[in-house]
Coordinates of C-alpha atoms and ligand atoms in Angstrom, one line a residue:
M1 CA -16.7 -48.6 -29.0
L2 CA -13.1 -47.6 -28.2
E3 CA -11.7 -50.0 -25.6
T4 CA -8.5 -51.2 -23.9
R5 CA -8.0 -54.9 -24.0
T6 CA -6.0 -56.9 -21.4
E7 CA -5.5 -60.6 -21.6
N8 CA -8.6 -61.6 -19.7
F9 CA -11.1 -58.7 -19.8
V10 CA -12.1 -55.5 -21.5
I11 CA -12.0 -52.0 -19.9
P12 CA -14.3 -49.4 -21.5
E13 CA -12.5 -46.3 -22.8
A14 CA -14.3 -44.0 -20.4
R15 CA -13.1 -46.0 -17.5
V16 CA -9.4 -46.0 -18.8
A17 CA -9.5 -42.2 -19.1
R18 CA -10.8 -41.9 -15.6
I19 CA -8.0 -44.2 -14.3
R20 CA -5.4 -42.1 -16.2
Q21 CA -6.8 -38.9 -14.6
C22 CA -6.5 -40.4 -11.2
I23 CA -2.9 -41.6 -11.8
D24 CA -2.0 -38.1 -13.1
M25 CA -3.5 -36.6 -10.0
L26 CA -1.6 -38.9 -7.7
V27 CA 1.7 -38.2 -9.5
S28 CA 1.1 -34.4 -9.4
I29 CA 0.2 -34.6 -5.7
K30 CA 3.5 -36.5 -5.1
L31 CA 5.5 -34.0 -7.1
L32 CA 4.0 -31.1 -5.3
D33 CA 4.6 -32.8 -2.0
E34 CA 8.3 -33.3 -3.0
Q35 CA 8.7 -29.7 -4.1
S36 CA 7.1 -28.4 -1.0
E37 CA 9.7 -30.3 1.0
M38 CA 12.5 -28.5 -0.9
T39 CA 13.7 -25.2 0.2
N40 CA 13.0 -22.3 -2.1
Y41 CA 16.0 -20.0 -2.9
R42 CA 15.6 -16.7 -4.8
L43 CA 18.7 -14.6 -5.4
E44 CA 19.2 -11.3 -7.2
P45 CA 20.5 -10.1 -9.6
E46 CA 20.1 -12.6 -12.4
V47 CA 22.9 -15.1 -12.2
T48 CA 24.1 -14.6 -15.7
R49 CA 23.2 -12.8 -18.9
Q50 CA 24.3 -15.8 -21.0
P51 CA 21.7 -18.3 -22.1
G52 CA 22.0 -22.1 -21.6
D53 CA 24.4 -24.0 -19.4
L54 CA 26.8 -22.2 -17.1
V55 CA 30.4 -23.1 -17.8
V56 CA 32.7 -21.4 -15.2
G57 CA 36.1 -21.7 -13.7
D58 CA 38.4 -20.5 -16.5
A59 CA 39.2 -16.7 -16.8
G60 CA 39.5 -17.2 -20.6
Q61 CA 36.3 -19.3 -20.8
R62 CA 38.0 -21.9 -22.9
G63 CA 35.7 -24.7 -22.0
R64 CA 38.0 -27.4 -23.4
D65 CA 37.8 -29.6 -20.3
K66 CA 34.8 -29.5 -18.0
L67 CA 33.1 -31.4 -15.2
L68 CA 29.3 -31.4 -14.6
L69 CA 28.6 -30.3 -11.1
G70 CA 24.8 -30.1 -11.0
T71 CA 21.9 -27.7 -11.8
L72 CA 21.0 -24.3 -10.4
A73 CA 18.7 -24.8 -7.5
E74 CA 17.3 -21.2 -7.5
A75 CA 14.0 -19.8 -8.7
G76 CA 14.5 -19.3 -12.5
A77 CA 15.8 -21.5 -15.3
R78 CA 17.3 -24.8 -14.2
R79 CA 20.6 -24.4 -15.9
R80 CA 23.3 -27.0 -15.7
L81 CA 26.5 -25.9 -14.0
W82 CA 29.9 -27.1 -15.3
L83 CA 33.3 -26.5 -13.8
D84 CA 35.7 -25.4 -16.5
I85 CA 39.0 -27.2 -15.7
T86 CA 40.9 -26.2 -18.8
G87 CA 43.3 -24.3 -16.6
E88 CA 44.3 -25.6 -13.2
Q89 CA 42.1 -25.2 -10.2
V90 CA 42.2 -25.1 -6.4
V91 CA 38.8 -26.2 -5.2
G92 CA 37.5 -26.1 -1.6
I93 CA 34.5 -28.0 -0.5
F94 CA 33.2 -27.0 2.9
G95 CA 30.2 -28.2 5.0
K96 CA 29.2 -29.6 8.3
R97 CA 28.9 -33.4 8.9
G98 CA 26.6 -35.3 6.7
T99 CA 25.8 -32.5 4.2
G100 CA 27.4 -34.0 1.1
K101 CA 31.1 -33.0 1.0
S102 CA 32.5 -36.5 0.2
Y103 CA 29.7 -37.0 -2.3
S104 CA 30.6 -33.7 -4.0
L105 CA 34.3 -34.7 -4.1
G106 CA 33.1 -38.0 -5.6
L107 CA 31.4 -36.1 -8.4
L108 CA 34.7 -34.5 -9.4
L109 CA 36.4 -37.9 -9.2
E110 CA 33.8 -39.5 -11.4
G111 CA 34.1 -36.7 -14.0
L112 CA 37.9 -37.0 -14.1
A113 CA 37.6 -40.8 -14.5
S114 CA 35.0 -40.7 -17.2
G115 CA 37.5 -40.9 -20.1
A116 CA 38.5 -38.7 -23.1
G117 CA 35.7 -37.1 -25.0
S118 CA 32.2 -36.1 -24.1
T119 CA 29.9 -37.9 -21.6
R120 CA 27.0 -36.9 -19.3
L121 CA 29.6 -36.3 -16.5
A122 CA 32.4 -34.5 -18.3
E123 CA 34.0 -33.3 -21.5
L124 CA 37.7 -33.9 -21.4
A125 CA 40.3 -33.2 -24.1
T126 CA 43.5 -32.6 -22.2
P127 CA 45.3 -35.7 -20.8
R128 CA 45.1 -35.5 -17.0
G129 CA 45.3 -37.9 -14.1
A130 CA 44.0 -37.7 -10.6
L131 CA 45.2 -38.9 -7.2
V132 CA 42.8 -39.3 -4.4
L133 CA 44.6 -39.3 -1.0
D134 CA 41.8 -41.3 0.7
I135 CA 42.5 -41.0 4.4
M136 CA 39.0 -42.4 5.2
D137 CA 39.0 -45.3 2.7
I138 CA 35.6 -44.3 1.3
F139 CA 36.4 -43.6 -2.3
W140 CA 37.3 -47.2 -3.5
T141 CA 33.5 -47.6 -4.0
S142 CA 33.9 -45.5 -7.2
T143 CA 34.9 -48.8 -8.8
I144 CA 31.3 -50.0 -8.4
P145 CA 28.8 -48.8 -11.0
L146 CA 25.2 -48.3 -9.6
I147 CA 22.8 -51.0 -10.7
N148 CA 19.2 -51.7 -9.7
D149 CA 20.1 -54.9 -7.9
G150 CA 22.1 -56.1 -4.9
S151 CA 22.0 -54.5 -1.4
A152 CA 19.4 -52.0 -0.2
E153 CA 22.1 -49.3 -0.1
V154 CA 23.0 -49.9 -3.8
R155 CA 19.4 -49.8 -4.9
K156 CA 18.8 -46.7 -2.9
Q157 CA 21.7 -44.9 -4.5
F158 CA 20.6 -46.3 -7.9
A159 CA 17.1 -44.9 -7.4
I160 CA 18.5 -41.3 -6.8
M161 CA 20.6 -41.5 -9.9
D162 CA 17.9 -43.0 -12.0
K163 CA 15.3 -40.4 -11.0
A164 CA 17.7 -37.7 -12.2
G165 CA 18.0 -39.4 -15.5
F166 CA 21.6 -40.5 -15.2
Q167 CA 23.0 -43.9 -16.2
S168 CA 26.0 -45.7 -14.6
R169 CA 29.0 -47.2 -16.3
A170 CA 32.4 -48.4 -15.2
L171 CA 34.9 -45.6 -14.8
S172 CA 38.7 -45.6 -15.1
V173 CA 39.6 -46.0 -11.4
D174 CA 42.7 -47.7 -10.0
L175 CA 43.1 -48.7 -6.3
W176 CA 46.4 -48.4 -4.5
I177 CA 47.5 -49.1 -0.9
P178 CA 50.9 -48.5 0.7
A179 CA 52.7 -51.9 0.8
G180 CA 52.2 -53.8 3.9
F181 CA 48.8 -52.4 4.7
Q182 CA 46.8 -54.6 2.4
N183 CA 44.2 -57.0 3.9
P184 CA 43.3 -59.7 1.3
A185 CA 40.5 -60.9 3.5
I186 CA 38.5 -57.7 3.0
D187 CA 40.1 -55.8 0.1
P188 CA 38.5 -55.6 -3.3
P189 CA 40.5 -57.4 -6.0
G190 CA 43.2 -55.6 -8.0
V191 CA 44.5 -53.2 -5.3
R192 CA 48.1 -52.4 -6.2
Q193 CA 50.9 -51.8 -3.7
L194 CA 52.9 -48.5 -3.4
Y195 CA 56.5 -48.5 -2.3
I196 CA 58.5 -45.5 -1.1
A197 CA 62.3 -45.3 -1.0
A198 CA 64.1 -43.9 2.1
H199 CA 65.8 -41.2 0.0
E200 CA 62.4 -39.7 -0.8
L201 CA 61.9 -38.6 2.8
E202 CA 63.0 -35.2 3.8
L203 CA 64.1 -34.0 7.2
D204 CA 60.5 -33.0 8.2
D205 CA 59.3 -36.5 7.2
W206 CA 61.9 -38.1 9.4
A207 CA 61.0 -35.8 12.3
S208 CA 57.3 -36.8 11.8
L209 CA 58.1 -40.5 11.5
F210 CA 60.3 -40.5 14.6
E211 CA 58.2 -38.0 16.4
V212 CA 61.2 -35.8 17.3
D213 CA 62.1 -32.1 17.1
V214 CA 65.0 -32.0 14.7
F215 CA 66.2 -28.6 16.1
A216 CA 65.9 -29.0 19.8
E217 CA 66.4 -32.7 20.6
P218 CA 69.7 -34.5 20.3
R219 CA 67.8 -37.4 18.6
G220 CA 66.6 -34.9 16.0
M221 CA 70.1 -33.4 15.5
L222 CA 71.5 -36.9 15.0
I223 CA 68.8 -37.5 12.3
A224 CA 69.9 -34.3 10.5
D225 CA 73.5 -35.3 10.8
M226 CA 72.8 -38.8 9.5
L227 CA 71.0 -37.5 6.4
N228 CA 73.8 -35.0 5.6
Y229 CA 76.6 -37.5 6.1
V230 CA 74.9 -40.3 4.1
S231 CA 73.5 -38.3 1.2
R232 CA 75.9 -35.3 0.9
D233 CA 79.3 -35.5 2.7
G234 CA 80.1 -39.2 3.1
Y235 CA 81.8 -40.5 6.3
T236 CA 84.7 -42.6 7.6
D237 CA 84.1 -46.2 8.6
V238 CA 85.4 -46.5 12.2
R239 CA 86.3 -50.2 11.7
N240 CA 88.9 -49.7 9.0
G241 CA 89.2 -46.0 8.2
N242 CA 87.6 -46.5 4.7
R243 CA 85.8 -43.5 3.2
I244 CA 82.1 -44.2 2.5
A245 CA 81.0 -42.1 -0.4
P246 CA 77.8 -40.1 -0.2
D247 CA 74.8 -41.6 -2.0
Q248 CA 71.7 -39.6 -2.7
Q249 CA 69.7 -42.8 -3.4
F250 CA 70.4 -44.1 0.1
T251 CA 68.4 -47.0 1.6
F252 CA 67.5 -47.9 5.2
A253 CA 70.4 -50.3 5.2
D254 CA 72.8 -47.4 4.4
L255 CA 71.3 -45.5 7.4
S256 CA 71.8 -48.5 9.7
A257 CA 75.4 -48.9 8.6
F258 CA 76.0 -45.2 9.2
L259 CA 74.7 -45.4 12.8
E260 CA 76.8 -48.5 13.4
N261 CA 80.1 -47.5 11.8
C262 CA 80.4 -43.7 11.4
S263 CA 83.5 -42.4 13.1
E264 CA 82.5 -38.7 12.8
I265 CA 79.6 -39.1 15.4
Q266 CA 81.6 -41.1 17.9
G267 CA 81.5 -39.3 21.2
V268 CA 79.3 -36.6 19.8
Y269 CA 76.0 -38.3 20.8
Q270 CA 75.3 -40.4 23.8
D271 CA 75.0 -44.1 23.2
T272 CA 71.3 -44.1 24.2
T273 CA 70.6 -41.5 21.6
V274 CA 72.3 -43.5 18.8
R275 CA 70.7 -46.7 20.0
S276 CA 67.2 -45.1 20.0
I277 CA 67.6 -43.9 16.4
R278 CA 69.2 -47.1 15.2
Q279 CA 66.3 -49.1 16.6
R280 CA 63.7 -46.8 14.8
V281 CA 65.6 -47.0 11.6
G282 CA 65.7 -50.8 11.9
T283 CA 61.9 -51.0 12.6
Y284 CA 60.9 -48.7 9.7
G285 CA 63.4 -50.2 7.4
A286 CA 61.8 -53.6 7.9
Q287 CA 58.4 -52.3 6.9
A288 CA 57.2 -53.5 3.5
L289 CA 56.4 -49.9 2.4
F290 CA 60.1 -48.9 2.6
S291 CA 61.5 -52.3 1.4
G292 CA 60.7 -52.4 -2.3
T293 CA 61.8 -50.3 -5.2
N294 CA 60.3 -46.7 -5.3
T295 CA 57.0 -47.0 -7.3
P296 CA 57.3 -44.7 -10.3
L297 CA 54.7 -41.9 -10.3
T298 CA 54.0 -42.7 -13.9
D299 CA 52.8 -46.2 -12.7
V300 CA 50.4 -44.6 -10.2
I301 CA 49.0 -41.7 -12.2
G302 CA 47.8 -42.1 -15.7
S303 CA 45.9 -39.9 -18.2
F304 CA 42.2 -39.9 -18.0
R305 CA 42.3 -42.2 -15.0
V306 CA 41.8 -41.7 -11.2
S307 CA 44.0 -43.4 -8.7
I308 CA 42.7 -43.9 -5.2
L309 CA 45.4 -44.3 -2.6
M310 CA 43.9 -45.9 0.5
L311 CA 45.5 -44.5 3.6
A312 CA 43.1 -45.1 6.5
R313 CA 45.0 -48.1 7.9
L314 CA 48.3 -46.1 8.3
P315 CA 49.2 -44.5 11.6
D316 CA 49.0 -40.7 11.3
P317 CA 52.8 -40.0 11.1
L318 CA 53.0 -42.5 8.2
K319 CA 50.0 -40.9 6.4
N320 CA 51.8 -37.6 6.6
V321 CA 55.0 -39.0 5.3
V322 CA 53.4 -40.9 2.4
V323 CA 51.3 -37.8 1.4
S324 CA 54.3 -35.4 1.7
T325 CA 56.7 -37.5 -0.3
L326 CA 54.2 -38.1 -3.1
L327 CA 53.2 -34.4 -3.4
R328 CA 56.8 -33.3 -3.5
R329 CA 57.7 -35.9 -6.1
L330 CA 54.6 -34.9 -8.2
M331 CA 55.7 -31.3 -8.0
R332 CA 59.3 -32.1 -8.9
E333 CA 58.3 -34.3 -11.9
R334 CA 55.6 -31.9 -13.2
R335 CA 58.0 -28.9 -12.8
D336 CA 60.4 -30.6 -15.1
A337 CA 57.7 -31.7 -17.6
S338 CA 56.2 -28.2 -17.8
F339 CA 59.7 -26.7 -18.1
A340 CA 60.3 -29.0 -21.1
Q341 CA 56.9 -28.1 -22.5
K342 CA 57.6 -24.4 -22.3
R343 CA 61.0 -24.8 -24.0
L344 CA 59.3 -26.7 -26.8
D345 CA 56.5 -24.1 -27.1
L346 CA 58.7 -21.0 -26.8
A347 CA 62.3 -21.6 -27.7
G348 CA 62.7 -20.8 -31.4
D349 CA 66.3 -22.1 -31.8
L350 CA 65.9 -25.8 -30.9
T351 CA 67.6 -28.4 -33.0
K352 CA 65.5 -31.3 -34.3
E353 CA 67.2 -33.6 -31.8
E354 CA 66.5 -31.2 -28.9
S355 CA 62.8 -31.0 -29.9
T356 CA 62.6 -34.8 -30.1
R357 CA 64.2 -35.2 -26.8
L358 CA 62.0 -32.6 -25.1
A359 CA 58.8 -34.2 -26.7
E360 CA 59.9 -37.6 -25.4
I361 CA 60.4 -36.3 -21.9
I362 CA 57.0 -34.7 -21.9
S363 CA 55.2 -37.8 -23.3
T364 CA 56.9 -40.1 -20.7
S365 CA 56.3 -37.8 -17.7
V366 CA 53.5 -37.9 -15.2
P367 CA 50.5 -36.1 -16.8
R368 CA 48.8 -33.0 -15.5
T369 CA 47.2 -34.1 -12.2
W370 CA 44.4 -33.4 -9.8
V371 CA 45.1 -34.2 -6.2
M372 CA 42.0 -34.7 -4.1
M373 CA 41.7 -35.1 -0.3
D374 CA 38.7 -35.4 2.0
E375 CA 38.8 -34.3 5.6
A376 CA 41.7 -32.1 4.7
H377 CA 41.9 -30.4 8.1
N378 CA 43.6 -33.6 9.4
L379 CA 46.8 -33.5 7.3
A380 CA 46.6 -29.9 6.1
G381 CA 45.2 -28.3 9.3
T382 CA 46.8 -26.1 11.9
G383 CA 46.5 -28.9 14.5
P384 CA 49.4 -31.1 15.8
N385 CA 48.7 -33.8 13.1
G386 CA 48.8 -31.4 10.1
M387 CA 52.4 -32.2 9.4
A388 CA 51.9 -32.3 5.6
R389 CA 50.4 -28.8 5.6
D390 CA 53.5 -27.0 4.4
T391 CA 53.7 -29.3 1.4
F392 CA 50.0 -28.7 0.7
V393 CA 50.5 -25.0 0.8
K394 CA 53.4 -25.1 -1.5
Y395 CA 51.5 -27.4 -3.9
A396 CA 48.5 -25.1 -3.9
K397 CA 50.6 -22.0 -4.5
E398 CA 53.0 -23.4 -7.1
G399 CA 51.2 -26.4 -8.6
R400 CA 49.2 -24.4 -11.1
N401 CA 52.3 -23.5 -13.0
Y402 CA 53.1 -27.1 -13.4
G403 CA 49.7 -28.4 -14.4
L404 CA 48.6 -29.4 -10.9
S405 CA 45.1 -28.9 -9.5
L406 CA 43.8 -29.5 -6.0
A407 CA 40.5 -30.3 -4.4
V408 CA 40.1 -30.4 -0.7
A409 CA 37.0 -31.0 1.4
T410 CA 36.6 -30.3 5.1
Q411 CA 33.9 -30.1 7.8
Q412 CA 36.1 -27.7 9.7
P413 CA 37.2 -24.9 7.4
S414 CA 38.4 -22.8 10.4
A415 CA 40.9 -25.6 11.2
L416 CA 42.4 -25.7 7.7
D417 CA 45.7 -23.9 7.3
P418 CA 44.7 -20.4 6.2
R419 CA 47.6 -20.2 3.8
L420 CA 45.9 -23.1 2.0
T421 CA 42.4 -21.7 2.3
S422 CA 43.5 -18.4 0.7
Q423 CA 44.6 -20.3 -2.4
I424 CA 41.0 -21.6 -3.0
E425 CA 39.5 -20.1 -6.1
T426 CA 36.4 -22.3 -6.6
L427 CA 34.5 -22.7 -3.4
I428 CA 31.6 -25.2 -3.0
V429 CA 29.9 -24.7 0.4
H430 CA 27.4 -27.2 1.8
Q431 CA 25.4 -26.4 4.9
L432 CA 27.4 -24.7 7.6
T433 CA 26.0 -23.8 11.0
S434 CA 29.1 -23.0 13.1
P435 CA 29.6 -19.2 12.9
K436 CA 33.3 -19.7 13.0
D437 CA 33.3 -22.0 9.9
A438 CA 30.7 -19.9 8.1
A439 CA 32.9 -16.8 8.6
V440 CA 35.8 -18.6 6.9
A441 CA 33.6 -19.7 4.1
R442 CA 32.2 -16.1 3.7
E443 CA 35.6 -14.6 3.6
N444 CA 36.7 -16.9 0.9
I445 CA 33.8 -16.5 -1.5
R446 CA 35.4 -15.2 -4.7
S447 CA 32.2 -14.3 -6.6
P448 CA 30.2 -11.1 -6.0
L449 CA 27.6 -11.6 -3.3
P450 CA 23.9 -11.5 -4.3
S451 CA 22.2 -8.1 -3.8
A452 CA 19.2 -9.9 -2.3
T453 CA 18.8 -13.4 -1.0
N454 CA 15.4 -15.0 -0.1
V455 CA 14.9 -18.4 1.4
D456 CA 11.3 -19.6 1.4
S457 CA 10.3 -16.0 0.6
Q458 CA 12.2 -14.5 3.6
P459 CA 15.1 -12.2 3.1
V460 CA 18.3 -13.7 4.7
S461 CA 22.0 -13.0 5.1
V462 CA 24.7 -15.1 3.5
D463 CA 25.3 -16.8 6.8
D464 CA 21.6 -17.6 7.0
L465 CA 21.7 -19.0 3.5
L466 CA 24.6 -21.3 4.4
R467 CA 22.6 -22.5 7.4
R468 CA 19.6 -23.2 5.2
L469 CA 21.2 -25.3 2.5
D470 CA 19.6 -28.8 2.0
Q471 CA 21.7 -32.0 1.8
G472 CA 23.4 -32.1 -1.6
T473 CA 22.7 -28.4 -2.2
T474 CA 25.6 -25.9 -2.1
T475 CA 26.6 -22.4 -2.8
F476 CA 29.0 -22.1 -5.6
S477 CA 31.5 -19.3 -6.1
C478 CA 34.5 -18.9 -8.3
A479 CA 37.3 -16.4 -8.9
N480 CA 37.6 -17.2 -12.6
A481 CA 34.0 -16.9 -13.7
P482 CA 33.4 -13.8 -15.9
A483 CA 30.0 -15.2 -16.9
L484 CA 28.8 -15.5 -13.3
N485 CA 27.3 -12.3 -11.8
R486 CA 27.2 -13.6 -8.3
L487 CA 27.4 -16.6 -5.9
C488 CA 24.7 -19.1 -6.8
V489 CA 22.9 -22.0 -5.3
V490 CA 23.4 -25.4 -6.9
S491 CA 21.9 -28.8 -6.5
M492 CA 24.8 -31.2 -7.0
R493 CA 24.2 -34.0 -9.5
P494 CA 23.7 -37.6 -8.2
R495 CA 26.6 -40.0 -8.3
T496 CA 26.7 -42.7 -10.8
T497 CA 29.1 -45.0 -8.9
A498 CA 28.6 -46.1 -5.3
H499 CA 29.1 -43.5 -2.6
G500 CA 31.1 -45.1 0.3
G501 CA 30.6 -42.3 2.8
Y502 CA 27.7 -43.7 4.7
E503 CA 27.7 -45.4 8.2
A504 CA 28.0 -49.2 8.0
Ligands
ATP601 N1 24.2 -34.4 -4.4 C1 23.5 -35.3 -3.7 N2 22.5 -36.0 -4.2 C2 21.9 -37.0 -3.5 N3 22.2 -37.3 -2.3 C3 23.2 -36.7 -1.7 C4 23.9 -35.6 -2.4 N4 24.9 -35.2 -1.6 C5 24.8 -35.9 -0.4 N5 23.8 -36.8 -0.5 C6 23.3 -37.7 0.6 O1 23.9 -37.2 1.8 C7 24.6 -38.2 2.5 C8 25.8 -37.7 3.2 O2 26.7 -37.2 2.2 P1 28.3 -37.3 2.5 O3 28.7 -38.6 3.0 O4 29.0 -36.7 1.3 O5 28.4 -36.2 3.7 P2 29.7 -35.5 4.3 O6 29.4 -34.1 4.3 O7 30.9 -36.0 3.6 O8 29.6 -36.1 5.8 P3 30.8 -36.4 6.8 O9 31.2 -35.1 7.4 O10 30.1 -37.3 7.8 O11 31.9 -37.1 6.1 C9 25.0 -39.2 1.3 O12 25.1 -40.5 1.8 C10 23.8 -39.1 0.4 O13 22.8 -40.0 0.8
MG602 MG1 32.5 -37.2 4.3

């Protein structure tokens, strides 16, 4: 007789078969139950004519570098969706609170940090870095691979990843914080400190830092004068008549000396005005952030690595200043590197020495970079705090030419600077219920709309579809997607490192 033997007793084969049948039944009931909880999306026409995975985001469909976003969540084949990042991208992630925006930004981060070559998360050939401007301090958790151990939160996140058949491993992620804002009592080990030099700040940054209007207020005009005299014109020392030469690499000490000793501003500004600015210059100059040597961007951003800059502890004006100065420096350095690359690629008359020099400049420059920011309406919005918005708009408009990509997430697309929104080519939209925000999302969809959309067998509009997206399910649309016939619905993949965007 056929039988199954355990250590202590024997179960007849017929009984084993019956038990198996029961287990199968229970499993299928559970599966059906799970499926019945999931919303059913049916869109027409067919999403693509091409078989297999969808790889979209590059007009030339080069597919050299790509990030796995998830799988189609529509009726039909469950194809995987990859974002082709061979060319540069401006990605927008919209959605109301708690729908999965930070999680989706985390997926992009994980892909970019997964190293050169081919993994489950990405295929990367071109050296690129990424800088996460983390104004909520929730992305440092990307340094923690998910394991089936530890806290209930980690085990919960592991279970989601495991069920979808993903494994976790350590990624190339570095943590940075502006100097002076570290807190060794709570910070994870290995957080590096960022320093910014006074001469990196532009007039707008000073205005933001000192909370003054540089055009209308005497204090603002004094700041403008101060920067011009110190960095461009030089001035005369009132004590001895000596000429102080201009210095473009000026420090806070140089600014203090100017306010103390410049003869040209004597009698032009009231004493109280000068004193007020001198006091502010002294206060900021004493801050650790502005006291060290400017941290080179090549220290912060490395190829096939993601750097997370923790900004939550900074007051808003300082957040704006740090973000603006870094973005400007990144654009400046990448502009020069890409100029050098184009000369090397295109100029036919270079001497051997010139070619060597250009190649060296390129290899020691900051690599192509993705900048990522969550809750982008805060710094790049139209509200009073969005002081870095002009820099973001410039970055989004011009960055592509210099090998710079951008990914921004927001729960309030209608509050984002429209000049930035209009640059978005790849749009990932989680559930949106506010008509105002849904309208902004709809207006910025760059793929053709479906000819028919059904949710749970009911015909719906695009706005209704946005209202009916499950957590972690998004619409995906992309300007550079010749293979994509229309907007599609995607179930974003699970994260493989810890997601830090939960309430604790
Ligand atoms: N693709 C996904 N797979 C599995 N779970 C997900 C996915 N996306 C989101 N979630 C779940 O949804 C929760 C909320 O996601 P997330 O923190 O990204 O929301 P959010 O839109 O950023 O919210 P908030 O506006 O509050 O910042 C996550 O903690 C996670 O449990
Ligand atoms: Mg979030």
